[in-house]
DNA sequence: AATTAGCCCTGATTGC
DNA sequence: TGCAATCAGGGCTAAT
């Protein structure tokens, strides 16, 4: 988490407020937030001051501010937030970066990067001819991308013996899907996450990818999934999709399709939730 | 080449 | 009450 819908909520909020804005001040706290920005904090701030934010873009869970021939790449990690603030507002806890910007209307506002668990980070990098920043070049297109090709992805998935959930979470195969929406898509598709990719048909995988798209689209419509105050939009508000989850976090509760108690299993060092009846484990062999 | 374990990190929760 | 163990887990790196 935040997964594609939550990152898209943030992207939209930022786009509405800072597109066309000029960056006037840049301040970072600590080394960790810029650990992927090799040249360091002074370089980051100096190169950004005076630049104009042309666009706020996203692929999968990566977000970036297009400032011309370069981009500020933002990854929220587990707990990162991009919050709008007014100059003079008190610093929130876990503030790692502060951008002072002046909007097209001449309004001075601040953008705060706040991150409790510090798995997130920022970097200023070059972009390729398509405008994709270097750190995002290896990330596959996500199901919201106009150039996303479900059949090509299904062809790739059905060639590999790896478990389907593992492949759904592999950001170089399809991006934007994390543990929550993987479980939700598998529940909708009535597939167990440990089904080997090469034991599924291409149409079944195309259907699964369609479910992944649909559940993330539904979540976006509710402002994303918020379990607690860590997952919020640029105004600090929570989303409401948690109440609509059918699988994730519902261990022991009745399946919303067949009433069978949902199971919780450990897979890839995390929890997986599924229905024992709708989503039978694959047979051995 | 593909896969997997380990690491990074804080705070809420659980257990003794 | 107090402290330690556990859990949440995305993405990168090193090892197999």
Coordinates of C-alpha atoms (C1' of nucleotides) in Angstrom, one line a residue:
Chain A
X1 CA 0.0 0.0 0.0
X2 CA -0.4 2.7 -1.2
X3 CA -1.2 0.9 -4.5
X4 CA -2.3 2.3 -7.8
X5 CA -5.6 3.8 -6.7
X6 CA -4.1 5.5 -3.7
X7 CA -1.2 6.9 -5.7
X8 CA -3.6 8.1 -8.4
X9 CA -5.7 9.9 -5.8
X10 CA -2.5 11.7 -4.8
X11 CA -1.5 12.4 -8.4
X12 CA -4.9 14.0 -9.1
X13 CA -4.8 16.1 -6.0
X14 CA -1.3 17.3 -6.8
X15 CA -2.1 17.9 -10.5
X16 CA -5.1 20.0 -9.6
X17 CA -3.0 22.3 -7.3
X18 CA 0.6 22.5 -8.7
X19 CA 0.4 22.0 -12.4
X20 CA 2.0 25.1 -13.9
X21 CA 3.4 26.2 -10.5
X22 CA 6.9 27.4 -10.0
X23 CA 9.2 25.7 -7.4
X24 CA 10.6 28.5 -5.2
X25 CA 12.0 26.6 -2.2
X26 CA 13.2 23.1 -1.6
X27 CA 14.2 21.7 1.7
X28 CA 14.9 18.1 2.7
X29 CA 15.5 16.6 6.1
X30 CA 17.9 13.7 6.6
X31 CA 19.8 11.6 4.1
X32 CA 17.3 8.8 3.8
X33 CA 14.6 10.5 1.7
X34 CA 17.2 11.2 -1.0
X35 CA 19.0 7.9 -0.8
X36 CA 18.2 7.2 -4.4
X37 CA 19.3 10.7 -5.5
X38 CA 23.0 10.0 -5.8
X39 CA 24.2 13.7 -6.1
X40 CA 22.8 14.5 -2.7
X41 CA 20.6 17.1 -1.1
X42 CA 22.3 20.3 -2.1
X43 CA 22.2 19.2 -5.8
X44 CA 18.6 18.2 -5.5
X45 CA 17.5 21.6 -4.1
X46 CA 19.7 23.7 -6.4
X47 CA 18.6 22.0 -9.6
X48 CA 14.9 22.3 -8.7
X49 CA 14.7 25.9 -7.6
X50 CA 13.0 28.0 -10.2
X51 CA 11.7 25.1 -12.2
X52 CA 8.1 24.9 -13.4
X53 CA 6.0 21.8 -12.8
X54 CA 4.6 21.0 -16.2
X55 CA 2.7 17.8 -15.3
X56 CA 2.1 15.3 -12.5
X57 CA 2.4 11.8 -14.0
X58 CA 2.2 8.2 -12.7
X59 CA 3.0 4.7 -13.7
X60 CA 2.0 1.9 -11.4
X61 CA 2.9 3.1 -7.9
X62 CA 5.5 5.6 -9.1
X63 CA 4.6 9.3 -9.3
X64 CA 6.6 12.1 -10.8
X65 CA 6.6 15.8 -11.3
X66 CA 7.6 16.7 -14.8
X67 CA 9.8 19.8 -14.7
X68 CA 10.9 19.8 -18.3
X69 CA 13.8 17.5 -19.3
X70 CA 13.9 16.1 -15.8
X71 CA 11.5 14.7 -13.2
X72 CA 11.1 14.5 -9.5
X73 CA 10.3 10.9 -9.0
X74 CA 8.2 10.1 -5.9
X75 CA 7.7 6.7 -4.4
X76 CA 5.4 6.6 -1.4
X77 CA 6.7 3.2 -0.2
X78 CA 4.6 1.9 2.6
X79 CA 3.6 5.2 4.3
X80 CA 4.6 8.1 2.2
X81 CA 2.2 11.1 1.8
X82 CA 2.2 14.2 -0.3
X83 CA 0.3 16.9 1.6
X84 CA -0.6 20.4 0.7
X85 CA 0.0 23.0 3.3
X86 CA 0.1 26.8 3.8
X87 CA 3.4 28.6 4.4
X88 CA 3.7 28.9 8.2
X89 CA 1.7 25.8 9.0
X90 CA 3.5 23.7 11.7
X91 CA 5.7 20.9 10.5
X92 CA 4.0 17.6 10.7
X93 CA 5.7 14.6 12.3
X94 CA 8.0 12.7 9.9
X95 CA 8.3 15.6 7.5
X96 CA 11.2 14.7 5.1
X97 CA 10.8 17.3 2.4
X98 CA 9.2 20.6 1.9
X99 CA 8.6 22.3 -1.5
X100 CA 7.6 25.9 -1.6
X101 CA 5.7 26.6 -4.8
X102 CA 3.9 29.5 -6.4
X103 CA 0.8 28.6 -8.4
X104 CA -0.3 30.3 -11.7
X105 CA -2.6 32.5 -9.6
X106 CA 0.4 33.6 -7.6
X107 CA -0.7 31.7 -4.5
X108 CA 2.2 30.5 -2.3
X109 CA 1.6 27.0 -1.1
X110 CA 3.7 24.2 0.3
X111 CA 3.9 20.5 -0.6
X112 CA 5.1 18.2 2.2
X113 CA 6.6 14.8 1.7
X114 CA 5.7 13.0 5.0
X115 CA 6.7 9.3 5.5
X116 CA 6.5 7.5 8.8
X117 CA 8.3 4.2 7.8
X118 CA 10.7 5.9 5.4
X119 CA 10.4 3.2 2.7
X120 CA 9.5 6.0 0.3
X121 CA 11.8 8.5 -1.3
X122 CA 12.5 11.2 -3.9
X123 CA 14.9 11.6 -6.7
X124 CA 15.5 14.1 -9.5
X125 CA 16.4 12.2 -12.6
X126 CA 16.6 12.5 -16.4
X127 CA 13.6 11.3 -18.5
X128 CA 13.8 9.4 -21.8
X129 CA 12.2 10.4 -25.1
X130 CA 8.8 9.3 -23.9
X131 CA 9.1 11.4 -20.8
X132 CA 9.6 8.3 -18.6
X133 CA 12.1 8.9 -15.7
X134 CA 15.1 6.6 -15.4
X135 CA 14.0 4.8 -12.2
X136 CA 10.6 4.0 -13.8
X137 CA 12.0 2.7 -17.1
X138 CA 11.9 -0.9 -15.9
X139 CA 8.3 -0.7 -14.6
X140 CA 5.7 -2.4 -16.7
X141 CA 2.6 -0.4 -17.8
X142 CA -0.3 -0.6 -15.4
X143 CA -3.9 -1.6 -16.2
X144 CA -5.0 2.1 -16.4
X145 CA -2.4 2.8 -19.1
X146 CA -3.9 3.4 -22.6
X147 CA -1.0 1.2 -24.0
X148 CA -1.6 -1.6 -21.5
X149 CA -1.8 -4.8 -23.5
X150 CA -3.7 -7.5 -21.5
X151 CA -3.1 -10.2 -24.1
X152 CA 0.6 -9.6 -24.2
X153 CA 0.8 -9.7 -20.4
X154 CA -1.3 -12.9 -20.4
X155 CA 1.0 -14.5 -22.9
X156 CA 4.0 -13.8 -20.7
X157 CA 2.3 -14.9 -17.5
X158 CA 1.1 -18.2 -19.0
X159 CA 4.6 -19.1 -20.0
X160 CA 6.0 -19.0 -16.5
X161 CA 5.5 -21.6 -13.8
X162 CA 5.5 -18.9 -11.0
X163 CA 2.4 -18.6 -8.9
X164 CA -0.1 -16.2 -10.3
X165 CA -0.2 -13.9 -7.3
X166 CA 3.6 -13.6 -7.4
X167 CA 3.4 -12.6 -11.0
X168 CA 0.6 -10.1 -10.3
X169 CA 2.8 -8.5 -7.7
X170 CA 5.8 -8.4 -10.1
X171 CA 6.0 -4.7 -11.2
X172 CA 8.0 -5.7 -14.3
X173 CA 5.1 -7.8 -15.5
X174 CA 2.1 -5.5 -14.6
X175 CA 2.5 -2.6 -12.3
X176 CA 0.3 -0.9 -9.7
X177 CA -1.0 -4.0 -8.0
X178 CA 0.0 -4.7 -4.4
X179 CA -1.1 -7.2 -1.9
X180 CA -4.6 -5.8 -1.3
X181 CA -5.7 -5.5 -5.0
X182 CA -4.0 -8.8 -5.9
X183 CA -6.2 -10.6 -3.3
X184 CA -9.3 -8.7 -4.5
X185 CA -8.7 -9.5 -8.2
X186 CA -8.1 -13.1 -7.4
X187 CA -11.3 -13.3 -5.4
X188 CA -13.3 -11.8 -8.2
X189 CA -11.7 -14.2 -10.7
X190 CA -12.2 -17.2 -8.4
X191 CA -8.5 -18.1 -8.6
X192 CA -6.2 -19.2 -5.8
X193 CA -3.0 -17.1 -5.8
X194 CA -0.8 -20.2 -5.9
X195 CA -2.1 -21.4 -9.2
X196 CA 1.0 -21.7 -11.5
X197 CA 0.9 -19.2 -14.4
X198 CA 1.6 -21.8 -17.0
X199 CA -1.4 -23.8 -15.8
X200 CA -3.8 -21.0 -16.6
X201 CA -5.3 -20.2 -20.0
X202 CA -4.7 -16.9 -21.6
X203 CA -8.4 -15.9 -21.5
X204 CA -8.5 -16.7 -17.8
X205 CA -5.5 -14.4 -17.2
X206 CA -7.0 -11.7 -19.4
X207 CA -10.2 -11.9 -17.3
X208 CA -8.1 -11.7 -14.1
X209 CA -6.3 -8.6 -15.4
X210 CA -9.8 -7.1 -16.2
X211 CA -10.8 -7.7 -12.6
X212 CA -7.6 -6.1 -11.4
X213 CA -8.5 -3.0 -13.5
X214 CA -12.1 -3.0 -12.3
X215 CA -11.4 -3.3 -8.6
X216 CA -8.8 -0.6 -8.7
X217 CA -11.2 1.6 -10.7
X218 CA -13.9 1.0 -8.1
X219 CA -11.4 1.8 -5.3
X220 CA -10.4 5.0 -7.1
X221 CA -14.0 6.0 -7.2
X222 CA -14.1 5.7 -3.4
X223 CA -10.9 7.7 -2.9
X224 CA -8.8 4.6 -2.3
X225 CA -8.4 2.2 0.6
X226 CA -7.4 3.7 4.0
X227 CA -6.9 1.4 6.9
X228 CA -5.6 4.3 9.0
X229 CA -4.4 7.8 8.8
X230 CA -1.3 6.7 6.8
X231 CA -3.2 6.5 3.5
X232 CA -4.6 9.8 2.7
X233 CA -5.1 12.3 -0.2
X234 CA -3.2 15.6 -0.5
X235 CA -5.7 17.2 1.9
X236 CA -5.1 14.5 4.6
X237 CA -8.5 12.8 4.0
X238 CA -9.0 9.0 4.0
X239 CA -10.6 6.9 1.2
X240 CA -13.6 4.7 1.7
X241 CA -12.9 1.5 -0.2
X242 CA -12.0 -0.6 2.8
X243 CA -15.7 -1.2 3.4
X244 CA -15.9 -2.7 -0.1
X245 CA -13.1 -5.2 0.2
X246 CA -14.2 -8.7 -0.4
X247 CA -11.0 -10.6 0.5
X248 CA -8.2 -8.6 2.0
X249 CA -8.3 -8.6 5.8
X250 CA -11.4 -10.8 6.0
X251 CA -9.9 -13.9 7.4
X252 CA -12.6 -15.9 9.3
X253 CA -15.4 -13.8 8.0
X254 CA -18.0 -15.2 5.6
X255 CA -17.3 -15.0 1.8
X256 CA -19.6 -12.5 0.3
X257 CA -20.4 -14.9 -2.5
X258 CA -20.9 -18.3 -0.7
X259 CA -20.7 -17.6 3.1
X260 CA -17.8 -20.0 3.6
X261 CA -15.4 -18.6 6.2
X262 CA -12.5 -16.9 4.4
X263 CA -9.0 -18.3 4.9
X264 CA -5.8 -16.5 5.7
X265 CA -2.6 -18.0 4.5
X266 CA 1.0 -16.9 4.6
X267 CA 2.5 -16.4 1.1
X268 CA 5.6 -14.5 0.1
X269 CA 6.1 -13.3 3.7
X270 CA 2.8 -11.6 3.7
X271 CA -0.9 -12.5 4.3
X272 CA -3.2 -13.7 1.6
X273 CA -6.9 -13.9 2.0
X274 CA -9.2 -16.1 -0.1
X275 CA -12.3 -18.2 -0.1
X276 CA -11.7 -21.9 0.4
X277 CA -14.7 -22.8 -1.7
X278 CA -14.6 -20.2 -4.5
X279 CA -10.8 -20.3 -4.8
X280 CA -9.6 -23.9 -4.2
X281 CA -5.9 -24.5 -3.8
X282 CA -4.2 -25.9 -6.9
X283 CA -3.8 -29.7 -7.0
X284 CA -0.3 -30.9 -6.8
X285 CA 1.5 -32.0 -9.9
Chain B
dA1 C1' 18.1 -16.3 -16.0
dA2 C1' 14.9 -16.8 -12.6
dT3 C1' 13.9 -17.0 -7.9
dT4 C1' 14.2 -16.0 -3.1
dA5 C1' 15.9 -14.3 1.4
dG6 C1' 17.2 -10.3 3.7
dC7 C1' 17.0 -5.6 4.5
dC8 C1' 15.2 -1.0 5.2
dC9 C1' 11.8 1.5 9.0
dT10 C1' 8.1 3.2 12.8
dG11 C1' 4.2 2.6 15.5
dA12 C1' 0.3 -0.1 17.0
dT13 C1' -0.6 -4.2 19.1
dT14 C1' 0.1 -8.4 21.6
dG15 C1' 2.4 -11.3 25.1
dC16 C1' 4.9 -12.3 29.3
Chain C
dT1 C1' 3.7 -1.2 34.3
dG2 C1' 7.3 -2.1 31.2
dC3 C1' 9.7 -4.0 27.9
dA4 C1' 10.2 -7.1 24.0
dA5 C1' 8.4 -9.6 20.2
dT6 C1' 5.4 -9.3 16.3
dC7 C1' 3.2 -7.4 12.4
dA8 C1' 2.2 -4.3 8.5
dG9 C1' 5.1 -4.8 3.5
dG10 C1' 7.3 -2.4 -1.6
dG11 C1' 11.2 -2.6 -3.8
dC12 C1' 15.9 -3.2 -4.2
dT13 C1' 20.1 -6.1 -3.7
dA14 C1' 22.7 -10.1 -2.9
dA15 C1' 22.9 -14.8 -3.0
dT16 C1' 21.6 -19.2 -4.9

